[in-house]
Short mmCIF file of C-alpha atoms in Angstrom, two decimals:
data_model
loop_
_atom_site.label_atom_id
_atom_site.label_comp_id
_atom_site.label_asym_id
_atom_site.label_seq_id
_atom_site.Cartn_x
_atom_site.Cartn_y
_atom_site.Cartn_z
CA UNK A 817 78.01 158.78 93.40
CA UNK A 818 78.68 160.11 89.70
CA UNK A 819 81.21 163.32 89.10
CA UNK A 820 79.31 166.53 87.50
CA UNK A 821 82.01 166.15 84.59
CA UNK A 822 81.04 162.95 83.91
CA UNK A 823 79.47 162.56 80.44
CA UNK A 824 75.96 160.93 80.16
CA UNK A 825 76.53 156.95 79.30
CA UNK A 826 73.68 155.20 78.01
CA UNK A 827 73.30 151.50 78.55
CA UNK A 828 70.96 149.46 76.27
CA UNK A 829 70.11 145.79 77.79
CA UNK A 830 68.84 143.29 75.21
CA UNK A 831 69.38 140.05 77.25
CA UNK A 832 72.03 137.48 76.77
CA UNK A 833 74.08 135.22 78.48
CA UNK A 834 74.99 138.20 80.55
CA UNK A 835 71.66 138.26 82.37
CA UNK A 836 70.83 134.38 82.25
CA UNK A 837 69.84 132.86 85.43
CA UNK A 838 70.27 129.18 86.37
CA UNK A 839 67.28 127.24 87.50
CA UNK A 840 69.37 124.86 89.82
CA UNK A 841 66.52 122.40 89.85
CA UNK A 842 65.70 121.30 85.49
CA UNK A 843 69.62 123.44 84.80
CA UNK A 844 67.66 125.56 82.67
CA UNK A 845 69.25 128.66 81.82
CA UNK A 846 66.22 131.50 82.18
CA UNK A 847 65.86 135.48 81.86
CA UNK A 848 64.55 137.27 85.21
CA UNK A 849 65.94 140.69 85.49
CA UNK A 850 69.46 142.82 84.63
CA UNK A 851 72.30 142.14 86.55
CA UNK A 852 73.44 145.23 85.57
CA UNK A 853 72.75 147.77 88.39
CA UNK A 854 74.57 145.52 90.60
CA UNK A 855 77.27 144.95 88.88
CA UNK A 856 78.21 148.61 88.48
CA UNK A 857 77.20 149.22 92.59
CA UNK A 858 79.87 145.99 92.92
CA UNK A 859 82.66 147.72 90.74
CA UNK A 860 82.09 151.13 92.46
CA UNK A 861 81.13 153.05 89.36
CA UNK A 862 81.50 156.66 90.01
CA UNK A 863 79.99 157.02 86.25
CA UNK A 864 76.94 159.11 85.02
CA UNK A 865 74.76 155.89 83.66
CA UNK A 866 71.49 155.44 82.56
CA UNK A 867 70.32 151.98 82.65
CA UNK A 868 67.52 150.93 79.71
CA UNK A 869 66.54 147.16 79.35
CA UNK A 870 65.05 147.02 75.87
CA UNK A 871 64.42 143.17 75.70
CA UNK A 872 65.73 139.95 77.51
CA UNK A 873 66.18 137.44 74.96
CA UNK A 874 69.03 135.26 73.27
CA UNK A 875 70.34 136.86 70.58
CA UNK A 876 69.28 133.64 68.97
CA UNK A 877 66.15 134.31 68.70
CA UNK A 878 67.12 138.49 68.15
CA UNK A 879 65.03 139.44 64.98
CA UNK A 880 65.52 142.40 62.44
CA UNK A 881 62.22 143.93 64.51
CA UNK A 882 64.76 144.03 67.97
CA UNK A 883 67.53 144.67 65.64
CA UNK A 884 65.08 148.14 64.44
CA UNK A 885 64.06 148.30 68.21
CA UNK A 886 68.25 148.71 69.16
CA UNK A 887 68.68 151.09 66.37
CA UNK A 888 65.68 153.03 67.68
CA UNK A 889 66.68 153.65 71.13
CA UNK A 890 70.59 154.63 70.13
CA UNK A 891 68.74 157.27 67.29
CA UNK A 892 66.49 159.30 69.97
CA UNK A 893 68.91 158.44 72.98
CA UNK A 894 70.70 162.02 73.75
CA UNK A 895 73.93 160.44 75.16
CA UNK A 896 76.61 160.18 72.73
CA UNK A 897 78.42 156.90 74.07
CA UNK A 898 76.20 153.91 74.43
CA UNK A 899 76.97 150.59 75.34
CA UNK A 900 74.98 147.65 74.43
CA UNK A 901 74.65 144.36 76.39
CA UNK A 902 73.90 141.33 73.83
CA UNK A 903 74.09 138.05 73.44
CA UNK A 904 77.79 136.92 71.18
CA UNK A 905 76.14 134.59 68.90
CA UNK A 906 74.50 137.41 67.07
CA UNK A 907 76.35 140.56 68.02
CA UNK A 908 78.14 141.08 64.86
CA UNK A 909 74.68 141.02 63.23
CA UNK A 910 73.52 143.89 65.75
CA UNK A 911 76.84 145.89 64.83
CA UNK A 912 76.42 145.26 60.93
CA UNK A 913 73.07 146.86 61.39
CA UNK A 914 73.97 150.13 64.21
CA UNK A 915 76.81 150.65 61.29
CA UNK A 916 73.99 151.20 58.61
CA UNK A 917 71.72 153.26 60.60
CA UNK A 918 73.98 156.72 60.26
CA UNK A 919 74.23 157.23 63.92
CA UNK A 920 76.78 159.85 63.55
CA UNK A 921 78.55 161.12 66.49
CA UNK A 922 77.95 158.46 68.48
CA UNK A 923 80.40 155.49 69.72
CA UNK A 924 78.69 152.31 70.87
CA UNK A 925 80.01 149.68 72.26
CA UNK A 926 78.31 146.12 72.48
CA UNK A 927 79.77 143.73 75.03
CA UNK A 928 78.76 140.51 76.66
CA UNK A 929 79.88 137.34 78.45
CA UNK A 930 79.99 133.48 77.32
CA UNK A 931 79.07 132.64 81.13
CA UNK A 932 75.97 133.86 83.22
CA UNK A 933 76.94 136.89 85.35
CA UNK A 934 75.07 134.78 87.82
CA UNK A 935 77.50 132.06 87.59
CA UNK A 936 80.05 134.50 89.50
CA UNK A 937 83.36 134.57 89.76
CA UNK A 938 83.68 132.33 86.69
CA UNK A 939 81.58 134.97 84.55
CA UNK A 940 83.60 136.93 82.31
CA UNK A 941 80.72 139.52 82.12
CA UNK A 942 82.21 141.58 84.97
CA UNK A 943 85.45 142.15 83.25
CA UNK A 944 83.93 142.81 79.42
CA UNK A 945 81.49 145.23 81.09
CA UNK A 946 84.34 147.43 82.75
CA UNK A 947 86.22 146.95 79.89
CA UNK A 948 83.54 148.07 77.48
CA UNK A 949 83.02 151.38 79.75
CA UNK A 950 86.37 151.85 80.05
CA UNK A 951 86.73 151.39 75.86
CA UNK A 952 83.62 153.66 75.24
CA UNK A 953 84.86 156.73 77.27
CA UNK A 954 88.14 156.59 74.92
CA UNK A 955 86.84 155.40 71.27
CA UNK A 956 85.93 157.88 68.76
CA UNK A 957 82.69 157.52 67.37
CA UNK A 958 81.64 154.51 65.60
CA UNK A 959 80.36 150.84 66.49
CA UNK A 960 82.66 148.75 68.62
CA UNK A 961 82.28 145.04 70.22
CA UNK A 962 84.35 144.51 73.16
CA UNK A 963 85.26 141.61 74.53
CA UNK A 964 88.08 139.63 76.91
CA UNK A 965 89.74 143.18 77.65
CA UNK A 966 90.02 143.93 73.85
CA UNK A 967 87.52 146.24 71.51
CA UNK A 968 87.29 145.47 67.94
CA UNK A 969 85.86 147.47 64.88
CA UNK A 970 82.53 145.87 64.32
CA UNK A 971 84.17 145.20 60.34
CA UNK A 972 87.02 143.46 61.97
CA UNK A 973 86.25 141.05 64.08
CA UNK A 974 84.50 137.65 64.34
CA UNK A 975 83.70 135.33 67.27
CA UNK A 976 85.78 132.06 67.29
CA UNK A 977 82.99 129.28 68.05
CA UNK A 978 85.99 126.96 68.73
CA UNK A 979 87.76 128.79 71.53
CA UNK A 980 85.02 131.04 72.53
CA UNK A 981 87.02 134.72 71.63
CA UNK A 982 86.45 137.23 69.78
CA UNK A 983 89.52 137.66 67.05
CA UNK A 984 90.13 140.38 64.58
CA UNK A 985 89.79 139.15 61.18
#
């Protein structure tokens, strides 16, 4: 059910630990499909979404072509708050690059997890997701990464590869 005053919300899928699936058998960690559409039917999202998956990789192996591919997609999407599910190791680099592109008018978030949605309830990708919506709905426009219930300018902030957060700088 979404709310005729609801404001379009664009979501961009690029892959990520959010979406990784564990192959119980070798403990391989594998892309299938988005978790995404179930995760917002689970959270009873009354929101007006539309759900794109770009690509399903680790941002690992993101290159400046998916980077161009991202950048893309936000430019000729018509919805004016777009989140963006990606990968943490690389996010910043996506964020450094959305910042460049002169998407004015738009806010976008990018959020993720460091545990497989699939893992459940030990996934932190439930909570940055409805935190990211809940961020990009109040944000003015510009790029944002949000994650563990915070949002950060994507200038200010940095993930700690010790502790697994993301910290303002």
């Amino acid at each position: 059910m979404t709310y005729p005053d609801s404001p379009l919300i664009q979501i961009f899928v690029t892959g990520g630990t959010f979406d990784k699936e564990y192959n119980f058998v070798t403990g391989q960690l594998f892309f299938k499909d988005t978790h995404l559409p179930e995760i917002l039917d689970r959270g009873r999202c009354t929101l007006d979404i539309d759900i794109k998956t770009l690509m399903m990789i680790d941002s690992l192996e993101m290159n400046e072509t998916d980077r161009e591919i991202i950048i893309h997609n936000c430019k000729k999407s018509t919805a004016d708050r777009i989140l963006i599910t990606h990968g943490t190791d690389t996010m910043g680099l996506t964020a450094k690059a959305l910042a460049s592109a002169n998407l004015e008018g738009k806010t976008i978030v990018l959020t993720g997890a460091m545990i497989p949605y699939a893992f459940g309830n030990s996934s932190d990708g439930f909570f940055n997701l409805g935190s990211a919506l809940a961020f990009l709905q109040t944000l003015p426009p510009g790029i944002y990464i949000a994650m563990n219930g915070r949002y950060f300018h994507w200038s200010q902030v940095r993930k700690n590869t010790s502790t697994g957060f993301f910290e303002s700088l």
